[in-house]
Amino acid sequence: MKAEIITTGDEILLGQIVDTNSAWMAQALLSLQIQIAQITSISDREEHILEALSNATQRADLIICTGGLGPTKDDITKLTAAKFFQTSLVRNEGVLTHVRGIFEKFNRTMPDINLGQADVLSNGEVLFNDWGTAPGIWVAHEGKVYVFLPGVPFEMKNLMSHRVLPKLQEFNSQEKIAIRYILTVGIGESHLAEQIADIEDAFPPHIHLAYLPKIGLVRLRISASGSDMVQLEEELDHYAKLLINRVGDAVVAHDDISFEEAIVRSFVESKETLATAESCTGGNVAKQITEIAGASAMFQGGIVAYANQAKEHLLHVEHSVLAQYGAVSEETVIQMARGAQKQLGASYAIATSGIAGPGGGTEEKPVGTVWVAIAGKTEVKTKLFQFHQDRILNIERTTAQSLLMLWNLFQKEKGI
Amino acid sequence: MKAEIITTGDEILLGQIVDTNSAWMAQALLSLQIQIAQITSISDREEHILEALSNATQRADLIICTGGLGPTKDDITKLTAAKFFQTSLVRNEGVLTHVRGIFEKFNRTMPDINLGQADVLSNGEVLFNDWGTAPGIWVAHEGKVYVFLPGVPFEMKNLMSHRVLPKLQEFNSQEKIAIRYILTVGIGESHLAEQIADIEDAFPPHIHLAYLPKIGLVRLRISASGSDMVQLEEELDHYAKLLINRVGDAVVAHDDISFEEAIVRSFVESKETLATAESCTGGNVAKQITEIAGASAMFQGGIVAYANQAKEHLLHVEHSVLAQYGAVSEETVIQMARGAQKQLGASYAIATSGIAGPGGGTEEKPVGTVWVAIAGKTEVKTKLFQFHQDRILNIERTTAQSLLMLWNLFQKEKGI
């Protein structure tokens, strides 16, 4: 079964929001062996929606369309879908009662504008929305399935999980796809490709290798498609093993987890703990770690020491060090890392200090100058980076590099 | 001028990465009055790329295609584009020297696999890539412009900023678009729509109002299209003023800034300062604030107090309070907020404590239970939230709600 996602709404085309829904839906559908053939983002204008629905019908068996189900005048998906199916909208009393109930719960009267949210396609089945006012709609039409969902991520996710996926499980895909991931660290994409070229060259045509590089990391994805899932899994096991043996120590994880999750898991297993002392990353390192479920078993806490006062008072960086070398210096990050380690009682600590920009640069220390220190059990590693002008990128790169440095020191000190 | 973005790569269709490039490109193109007609994400297979290029040619004047320019076997965009244009690839010596140079800089030999990165379309112009190994390519073909760029965000952004946008400025779009934003807080989308219905109804057909809701916020976007930019701007000024007057105090900002940026600006103007004490949000509140350029003028710092030890030691939460009421309690968040305010010397402080999940819930305090406290100049406001099961969503919702509470207390105490 092939699926296509259509997202409607000018806000994506104008770059006002990043489309995070599609990636989530793709992962959810993949769990049912349903592959996405295309993701299309279009404006919320009638002719675009009609064209996209019509094109998707040519390519896919399942068309999921998000957005444009709200109560306001720019929400035209249902009306347009009615035109597409040459059908009409009918008011659903169950939905109306539900929408009224939501407003009553907050002691508010339902505005008349919300009446339209209870109108659904007469050829469709209501996907009841317990998480908001806009119902989803499921339409089976000429051998294809069309699903209309609200674009609000929270509502879309709940409707997918509780309404759409259970219905989709009834469909049994003929084309199966099996996937393995190998997360590697510290080898560039090209060198990794050279290192494993002969293994890749020997892949049969139904097995495909992809390189997904990020800062300092390359994730390998091996996918196999065919009809016999057991055979596909066995083939993937075989090829994954060949790759893992070849790449050796650079393999961080054998499954589809993030680098942060690999760090959290390894620290928990080794009973090590982590603390952070962040200046230029402003809490982003702590945030990346604490997003991982189970982080509380290894993350003690962190200090976002933005002002110098915080560096002195909470991290016990010496006043004289700040005065002599400045906040962005090797001497300061070392004391920050040691301070976090001690104040938070952790075996490892990450410290970052730099000039994220756009302001604050000097000739000697231009925007993008960043010091990172990792305090471990036996030593403190430091590194100076010279990044570029973009504040957000500087924060992201510093975060990624500091996690790489942490991993390397953790590996080096393993067993100590 | 209408543009279309095509992103290639199975990683987007498999939900492995979120496509952040497209939003960035859309914003960049909008600055040149170029509107995106469609964003299409496809696999890196030849037939899909050919079909997408061909369809985009029907809809748009400018087609930007990202991804698939790397050195590995899954990178087939250039070969496929050569087929599409019925042309060939030629090796570019300038690019080859550059790619070799990058490897030499790191004292490595260039793998042979990278030779292909110096191959460019013979009907195209090289967009020299100073930020990586894959060059961009600009092709003018039968009245349309095609741009091929690497998918790595950092390289794509630099190539767009330094190579593509300057060339695009030569094109002068006939269809102009003017845009205004109004950021409102604390009114639901439906009620806001009712409140301004008569103003919206009186909009002429070339002026369009969109509602962009987020947790607790609604951003209004008024866009006008036509040929006379001066007239469009005047019309928008007129309608924006009507809306702003009607919505009154709920208007947070008149321009296209995030809520976080509005907070940072207002705090800097009022000479107020902020500190954070985060448990369940794990640094995310501090991260959201410190991503804003200029945050250092108002953000003193934060403490990510994950372990109870950190709450006691760094925030001076009383041991007896933690023992009696638990970490997730009104009593504890109040002491966390006051502690952060005092320890970091700030006029305002945000404190969060909750059970983000998936583990850690109890019958009395299930996953999703969150306390937030805001310490201000005269009082501490607290609020209990009952969110759901999703860890990331719980972190995001707590962050958003804590910033809303901060804004409300800040507004209330203004002038004190």
Tab-separated table of C-alpha atoms in Angstrom, chain A residues 11-374:
chain	number	residue	atom	x	y	z
A	11	GLU	CA	1.618	29.008	6.645
A	12	ILE	CA	3.821	26.163	5.410
A	13	LEU	CA	4.331	27.719	1.962
A	14	LEU	CA	5.173	31.067	3.529
A	15	GLY	CA	7.709	29.381	5.792
A	16	GLN	CA	5.818	30.414	8.923
A	17	ILE	CA	5.742	26.900	10.313
A	18	VAL	CA	7.866	23.838	9.769
A	19	ASP	CA	5.882	20.775	8.745
A	20	THR	CA	6.593	18.354	11.573
A	21	ASN	CA	3.326	16.454	11.046
A	22	SER	CA	4.459	14.655	7.907
A	23	ALA	CA	7.518	13.041	9.494
A	24	TRP	CA	5.403	11.860	12.396
A	25	MET	CA	2.761	10.419	10.076
A	26	ALA	CA	5.399	8.756	7.915
A	27	GLN	CA	6.823	6.957	10.935
A	28	ALA	CA	3.376	5.947	12.137
A	29	LEU	CA	2.406	4.571	8.716
A	30	LEU	CA	5.710	2.751	8.355
A	31	SER	CA	4.863	0.784	11.480
A	32	LEU	CA	1.978	-0.672	9.438
A	33	GLN	CA	4.257	-1.331	6.433
A	34	ILE	CA	2.704	1.584	4.558
A	35	GLN	CA	5.244	3.619	2.603
A	36	ILE	CA	4.886	7.273	1.729
A	37	ALA	CA	5.206	7.916	-1.980
A	38	GLN	CA	5.095	11.690	-1.753
A	39	ILE	CA	4.465	14.553	0.639
A	40	THR	CA	2.865	17.599	-0.943
A	41	SER	CA	2.379	20.964	0.731
A	42	ILE	CA	-0.094	23.254	-0.965
A	43	SER	CA	-1.974	26.467	-0.264
A	44	ASP	CA	-5.483	26.428	1.137
A	45	ARG	CA	-7.031	27.486	-2.146
A	46	GLU	CA	-9.667	25.379	-3.831
A	47	GLU	CA	-7.939	24.788	-7.162
A	48	HIS	CA	-4.723	23.651	-5.449
A	49	ILE	CA	-6.527	21.240	-3.171
A	50	LEU	CA	-8.503	19.768	-6.080
A	51	GLU	CA	-5.361	19.346	-8.193
A	52	ALA	CA	-3.394	17.757	-5.349
A	53	LEU	CA	-6.191	15.315	-4.502
A	54	SER	CA	-6.517	14.359	-8.131
A	55	ASN	CA	-2.751	13.859	-8.629
A	56	ALA	CA	-2.374	11.895	-5.409
A	57	THR	CA	-5.166	9.572	-6.520
A	58	GLN	CA	-2.978	8.589	-9.489
A	59	ARG	CA	0.009	7.677	-7.304
A	60	ALA	CA	-1.323	6.364	-4.003
A	61	ASP	CA	-3.939	4.082	-2.439
A	62	LEU	CA	-4.188	6.088	0.765
A	63	ILE	CA	-4.358	9.879	0.713
A	64	ILE	CA	-4.083	11.712	4.015
A	65	CYS	CA	-4.921	15.387	3.862
A	66	THR	CA	-4.275	17.625	6.878
A	67	GLY	CA	-5.351	21.155	7.669
A	68	GLY	CA	-8.200	23.465	6.814
A	69	LEU	CA	-10.829	21.906	9.109
A	70	GLY	CA	-10.984	24.819	11.555
A	71	PRO	CA	-13.916	27.156	12.054
A	72	THR	CA	-12.607	30.191	10.189
A	73	LYS	CA	-13.113	31.402	6.635
A	74	ASP	CA	-9.722	30.197	5.445
A	75	ASP	CA	-10.694	26.615	6.327
A	76	ILE	CA	-12.084	25.213	3.073
A	77	THR	CA	-10.872	21.601	2.959
A	78	LYS	CA	-14.268	19.986	3.636
A	79	LEU	CA	-16.119	22.119	1.095
A	80	THR	CA	-13.441	21.410	-1.499
A	81	ALA	CA	-13.424	17.681	-0.749
A	82	ALA	CA	-17.212	17.661	-1.218
A	83	LYS	CA	-16.656	19.105	-4.689
A	84	PHE	CA	-13.921	16.556	-5.398
A	85	PHE	CA	-16.186	13.631	-4.470
A	86	GLN	CA	-19.229	15.340	-6.030
A	87	THR	CA	-21.058	15.012	-2.745
A	88	SER	CA	-22.312	17.353	-0.030
A	89	LEU	CA	-21.776	18.217	3.638
A	90	VAL	CA	-24.249	17.113	6.278
A	91	ARG	CA	-24.439	18.285	9.875
A	92	ASN	CA	-23.522	15.555	12.354
A	93	GLU	CA	-25.426	15.922	15.635
A	94	GLY	CA	-22.934	13.830	17.598
A	95	VAL	CA	-20.090	16.110	16.587
A	96	LEU	CA	-22.188	19.212	17.271
A	97	THR	CA	-22.933	18.045	20.816
A	98	HIS	CA	-19.224	17.351	21.329
A	99	VAL	CA	-18.137	20.787	20.087
A	100	ARG	CA	-20.770	22.539	22.231
A	101	GLY	CA	-19.561	20.451	25.178
A	102	ILE	CA	-15.978	21.668	24.767
A	103	PHE	CA	-17.069	25.297	25.001
A	104	GLU	CA	-19.377	24.559	27.942
A	105	LYS	CA	-16.530	22.867	29.797
A	106	PHE	CA	-14.755	26.225	29.807
A	107	ASN	CA	-18.028	28.038	30.652
A	108	ARG	CA	-18.198	29.651	27.266
A	109	THR	CA	-20.960	29.855	24.698
A	110	MET	CA	-20.110	28.232	21.392
A	111	PRO	CA	-19.725	30.903	18.704
A	112	ASP	CA	-22.001	30.301	15.681
A	113	ILE	CA	-18.879	30.083	13.546
A	114	ASN	CA	-18.170	26.661	15.102
A	115	LEU	CA	-21.461	25.178	13.852
A	116	GLY	CA	-19.707	24.352	10.577
A	117	GLN	CA	-17.253	22.093	12.396
A	118	ALA	CA	-20.074	19.596	12.774
A	119	ASP	CA	-20.554	19.412	9.007
A	120	VAL	CA	-19.016	16.281	7.518
A	121	LEU	CA	-18.806	14.710	4.073
A	122	SER	CA	-21.964	12.749	3.366
A	123	ASN	CA	-19.932	9.915	1.782
A	124	GLY	CA	-17.534	9.764	4.735
A	125	GLU	CA	-17.247	8.250	8.173
A	126	VAL	CA	-16.657	10.552	11.133
A	127	LEU	CA	-13.364	10.051	13.006
A	128	PHE	CA	-14.488	11.391	16.361
A	129	ASN	CA	-12.060	13.972	17.762
A	130	ASP	CA	-11.833	13.727	21.540
A	131	TRP	CA	-8.904	16.144	21.529
A	132	GLY	CA	-10.375	19.177	19.767
A	133	THR	CA	-13.302	20.588	17.853
A	134	ALA	CA	-12.559	19.457	14.282
A	135	PRO	CA	-13.593	15.876	13.484
A	136	GLY	CA	-11.541	13.762	11.122
A	137	ILE	CA	-13.259	12.159	8.130
A	138	TRP	CA	-12.561	8.801	6.439
A	139	VAL	CA	-13.758	8.364	2.870
A	140	ALA	CA	-13.510	5.127	0.881
A	141	HIS	CA	-13.967	6.117	-2.754
A	142	GLU	CA	-13.364	4.122	-5.941
A	143	GLY	CA	-10.891	1.735	-4.336
A	144	LYS	CA	-8.886	4.408	-2.557
A	145	VAL	CA	-8.981	5.702	1.007
A	146	TYR	CA	-8.973	9.436	1.772
A	147	VAL	CA	-8.474	10.662	5.320
A	148	PHE	CA	-9.011	14.301	6.324
A	149	LEU	CA	-7.442	15.402	9.596
A	150	PRO	CA	-6.910	18.689	11.432
A	151	GLY	CA	-3.429	20.192	11.072
A	152	VAL	CA	-2.942	20.894	14.802
A	153	PRO	CA	-0.211	18.364	15.668
A	154	PHE	CA	-1.702	17.244	18.978
A	155	GLU	CA	-5.128	16.548	17.428
A	156	MET	CA	-3.671	14.969	14.286
A	157	LYS	CA	-1.498	12.614	16.339
A	158	ASN	CA	-4.339	11.469	18.560
A	159	LEU	CA	-6.688	10.978	15.621
A	160	MET	CA	-4.007	9.011	13.776
A	161	SER	CA	-3.188	6.840	16.795
A	162	HIS	CA	-6.714	6.168	18.005
A	163	ARG	CA	-8.844	6.360	14.865
A	164	VAL	CA	-6.852	6.013	11.646
A	165	LEU	CA	-4.142	3.445	12.386
A	166	PRO	CA	-6.574	0.878	13.855
A	167	LYS	CA	-8.698	1.146	10.700
A	168	LEU	CA	-5.649	0.885	8.473
A	169	GLN	CA	-4.545	-2.329	10.143
A	170	GLU	CA	-7.447	-3.982	8.330
A	171	PHE	CA	-5.653	-3.348	5.077
A	172	ASN	CA	-2.845	-5.774	4.561
A	173	SER	CA	-0.061	-4.488	2.447
A	174	GLN	CA	1.353	-6.851	-0.214
A	175	GLU	CA	4.645	-5.004	-0.466
A	176	LYS	CA	6.559	-5.407	2.785
A	177	ILE	CA	9.507	-3.275	3.773
A	178	ALA	CA	12.090	-4.118	6.421
A	179	ILE	CA	14.576	-1.607	7.774
A	180	ARG	CA	17.750	-1.602	9.899
A	181	TYR	CA	19.678	1.344	11.223
A	182	ILE	CA	23.306	1.643	12.222
A	183	LEU	CA	24.423	4.843	13.945
A	184	THR	CA	28.102	5.691	13.463
A	185	VAL	CA	30.151	8.488	14.953
A	186	GLY	CA	33.392	10.181	13.954
A	187	ILE	CA	33.778	8.974	10.344
A	188	GLY	CA	32.859	11.242	7.462
A	189	GLU	CA	30.228	10.086	4.967
A	190	SER	CA	32.713	9.647	2.105
A	191	HIS	CA	35.250	7.670	4.109
A	192	LEU	CA	32.532	5.506	5.555
A	193	ALA	CA	31.246	4.838	2.036
A	194	GLU	CA	34.727	3.831	0.890
A	195	GLN	CA	35.214	1.609	3.892
A	196	ILE	CA	32.076	-0.389	3.120
A	197	ALA	CA	31.993	-0.049	-0.683
A	198	ASP	CA	32.494	-3.754	-1.423
A	199	ILE	CA	29.727	-4.786	0.967
A	200	GLU	CA	27.341	-2.235	-0.544
A	201	ASP	CA	28.264	-3.294	-4.093
A	202	ALA	CA	27.275	-6.867	-3.291
A	203	PHE	CA	23.738	-5.861	-2.165
A	204	PRO	CA	21.000	-7.469	-4.270
A	205	PRO	CA	18.777	-4.958	-6.107
A	206	HIS	CA	15.913	-5.114	-3.581
A	207	ILE	CA	18.226	-3.987	-0.771
A	208	HIS	CA	19.072	-0.315	-0.562
A	209	LEU	CA	21.641	1.523	1.551
A	210	ALA	CA	21.225	5.190	2.480
A	211	TYR	CA	23.605	7.540	4.284
A	212	LEU	CA	21.956	10.026	6.629
A	213	PRO	CA	24.691	12.408	7.806
A	214	LYS	CA	24.414	14.880	10.676
A	215	ILE	CA	27.126	16.891	12.419
A	216	GLY	CA	29.795	14.316	13.354
A	217	LEU	CA	27.424	11.393	12.794
A	218	VAL	CA	26.330	9.197	9.916
A	219	ARG	CA	23.275	6.984	10.241
A	220	LEU	CA	23.144	4.080	7.806
A	221	ARG	CA	19.716	2.859	6.770
A	222	ILE	CA	19.448	-0.526	5.070
A	223	SER	CA	16.016	-1.203	3.639
A	224	ALA	CA	14.719	-4.286	1.876
A	225	SER	CA	11.446	-4.630	0.026
A	226	GLY	CA	9.651	-7.784	-1.036
A	227	SER	CA	6.771	-10.027	-0.135
A	228	ASP	CA	8.292	-12.327	2.506
A	229	MET	CA	8.963	-10.395	5.702
A	230	VAL	CA	10.819	-13.247	7.412
A	231	GLN	CA	13.234	-13.537	4.517
A	232	LEU	CA	13.732	-9.776	4.363
A	233	GLU	CA	14.542	-9.644	8.070
A	234	GLU	CA	17.069	-12.445	7.701
A	235	GLU	CA	18.757	-10.765	4.764
A	236	LEU	CA	18.966	-7.480	6.660
A	237	ASP	CA	20.412	-9.195	9.719
A	238	HIS	CA	23.094	-10.657	7.493
A	239	TYR	CA	24.069	-7.409	5.782
A	240	ALA	CA	23.810	-5.332	8.962
A	241	LYS	CA	26.234	-7.694	10.672
A	242	LEU	CA	28.724	-7.366	7.811
A	243	LEU	CA	28.557	-3.582	8.049
A	244	ILE	CA	28.799	-3.457	11.832
A	245	ASN	CA	31.856	-5.722	11.842
A	246	ARG	CA	33.538	-3.609	9.202
A	247	VAL	CA	32.839	-0.238	10.841
A	248	GLY	CA	33.874	-1.479	14.284
A	249	ASP	CA	34.228	0.957	17.189
A	250	ALA	CA	32.575	3.801	15.312
A	251	VAL	CA	29.196	2.063	15.688
A	252	VAL	CA	27.242	3.773	18.465
A	253	ALA	CA	23.912	1.986	18.125
A	254	HIS	CA	22.363	-0.848	16.121
A	255	ASP	CA	18.827	0.437	16.268
A	256	ASP	CA	16.854	3.482	15.289
A	257	ILE	CA	17.691	5.735	18.203
A	258	SER	CA	19.114	9.224	18.367
A	259	PHE	CA	22.673	9.905	19.509
A	260	GLU	CA	21.232	11.504	22.649
A	261	GLU	CA	19.325	8.314	23.406
A	262	ALA	CA	22.480	6.251	22.889
A	263	ILE	CA	24.257	8.508	25.401
A	264	VAL	CA	21.443	8.253	27.958
A	265	ARG	CA	21.276	4.453	27.616
A	266	SER	CA	25.030	3.998	27.885
A	267	PHE	CA	25.320	6.286	30.896
A	268	VAL	CA	22.473	4.496	32.685
A	269	GLU	CA	24.043	1.096	31.920
A	270	SER	CA	27.441	2.263	33.174
A	271	LYS	CA	25.877	4.016	36.188
A	272	GLU	CA	27.502	7.301	35.174
A	273	THR	CA	25.795	10.651	35.686
A	274	LEU	CA	25.855	13.941	33.816
A	275	ALA	CA	25.595	17.626	34.618
A	276	THR	CA	25.725	20.642	32.321
A	277	ALA	CA	27.049	24.186	32.627
A	278	GLU	CA	25.849	26.128	29.635
A	279	SER	CA	26.464	29.641	28.563
A	280	CYS	CA	26.070	30.100	24.793
A	281	THR	CA	23.896	26.998	24.326
A	282	GLY	CA	21.437	28.464	26.838
A	283	GLY	CA	19.975	25.186	28.058
A	284	ASN	CA	19.895	23.383	24.714
A	285	VAL	CA	22.312	20.627	25.788
A	286	ALA	CA	20.200	19.887	28.873
A	287	LYS	CA	17.051	20.021	26.755
A	288	GLN	CA	18.396	17.490	24.222
A	289	ILE	CA	19.291	15.071	26.999
A	290	THR	CA	16.120	15.498	29.044
A	291	GLU	CA	13.879	14.953	26.022
A	292	ILE	CA	14.924	11.322	26.192
A	293	ALA	CA	12.652	9.182	28.343
A	294	GLY	CA	14.646	7.785	31.224
A	295	ALA	CA	17.136	10.671	31.303
A	296	SER	CA	16.340	11.277	34.959
A	297	ALA	CA	18.331	8.141	35.811
A	298	MET	CA	21.571	9.782	34.614
A	299	PHE	CA	20.997	13.531	34.338
A	300	GLN	CA	21.546	15.336	37.619
A	301	GLY	CA	20.800	18.807	36.376
A	302	GLY	CA	22.335	21.810	34.732
A	303	ILE	CA	23.131	25.432	35.170
A	304	VAL	CA	22.463	27.928	32.433
A	305	ALA	CA	25.038	30.492	33.461
A	306	TYR	CA	24.262	33.343	31.116
A	307	ALA	CA	25.347	36.254	33.295
A	308	ASN	CA	28.859	36.234	34.769
A	309	GLN	CA	27.254	36.492	38.195
A	310	ALA	CA	25.721	33.051	37.634
A	311	LYS	CA	29.078	31.624	36.551
A	312	GLU	CA	30.688	32.856	39.755
A	313	HIS	CA	27.858	32.315	42.177
A	314	LEU	CA	26.493	28.957	41.023
A	315	LEU	CA	29.470	27.363	39.261
A	316	HIS	CA	32.182	28.890	41.450
A	317	VAL	CA	34.190	30.163	38.489
A	318	GLU	CA	36.829	32.421	40.013
A	319	HIS	CA	36.284	36.134	39.566
A	320	SER	CA	39.949	36.540	38.643
A	321	VAL	CA	39.671	33.943	35.863
A	322	LEU	CA	36.671	35.722	34.345
A	323	ALA	CA	38.454	39.059	34.672
A	324	GLN	CA	41.746	37.855	33.196
A	325	TYR	CA	40.609	35.482	30.430
A	326	GLY	CA	36.978	36.450	29.847
A	327	ALA	CA	33.838	34.320	29.869
A	328	VAL	CA	34.690	32.789	26.494
A	329	SER	CA	37.997	31.126	27.329
A	330	GLU	CA	39.475	27.734	27.982
A	331	GLU	CA	40.175	28.630	31.612
A	332	THR	CA	36.537	29.575	32.208
A	333	VAL	CA	34.950	26.520	30.571
A	334	ILE	CA	37.245	24.228	32.542
A	335	GLN	CA	36.092	25.830	35.789
A	336	MET	CA	32.474	25.736	34.598
A	337	ALA	CA	32.696	22.014	33.864
A	338	ARG	CA	34.400	21.236	37.177
A	339	GLY	CA	31.896	23.464	38.965
A	340	ALA	CA	28.893	21.695	37.458
A	341	GLN	CA	30.395	18.305	38.193
A	342	LYS	CA	30.903	19.246	41.836
A	343	GLN	CA	27.777	21.299	42.489
A	344	LEU	CA	25.496	18.719	40.903
A	345	GLY	CA	27.416	15.634	42.053
A	346	ALA	CA	27.867	14.108	38.594
A	347	SER	CA	30.637	11.939	37.181
A	348	TYR	CA	30.653	13.837	33.859
A	349	ALA	CA	29.947	17.448	33.003
A	350	ILE	CA	29.633	19.428	29.776
A	351	ALA	CA	30.447	23.145	29.736
A	352	THR	CA	29.919	25.553	26.844
A	353	SER	CA	30.850	29.201	26.503
A	354	GLY	CA	30.882	31.174	23.297
A	355	ILE	CA	29.603	34.085	21.319
A	356	ALA	CA	26.433	32.862	19.613
A	357	GLY	CA	25.809	36.177	17.897
A	358	PRO	CA	24.663	38.225	16.167
A	359	GLY	CA	26.046	40.717	18.733
A	360	GLY	CA	28.913	40.407	21.205
A	361	GLY	CA	31.780	39.616	18.838
A	362	THR	CA	35.172	41.312	19.010
A	363	GLU	CA	38.183	41.244	16.703
A	364	GLU	CA	39.941	38.768	18.975
A	365	LYS	CA	36.816	36.667	19.624
A	366	PRO	CA	34.443	37.033	16.677
A	367	VAL	CA	30.876	35.743	16.638
A	368	GLY	CA	31.037	31.945	16.424
A	369	THR	CA	33.982	31.560	18.833
A	370	VAL	CA	33.063	28.746	21.213
A	371	TRP	CA	34.915	26.849	23.940
A	372	VAL	CA	33.641	23.479	25.113
A	373	ALA	CA	34.952	21.499	28.079
A	374	ILE	CA	34.096	17.971	29.137
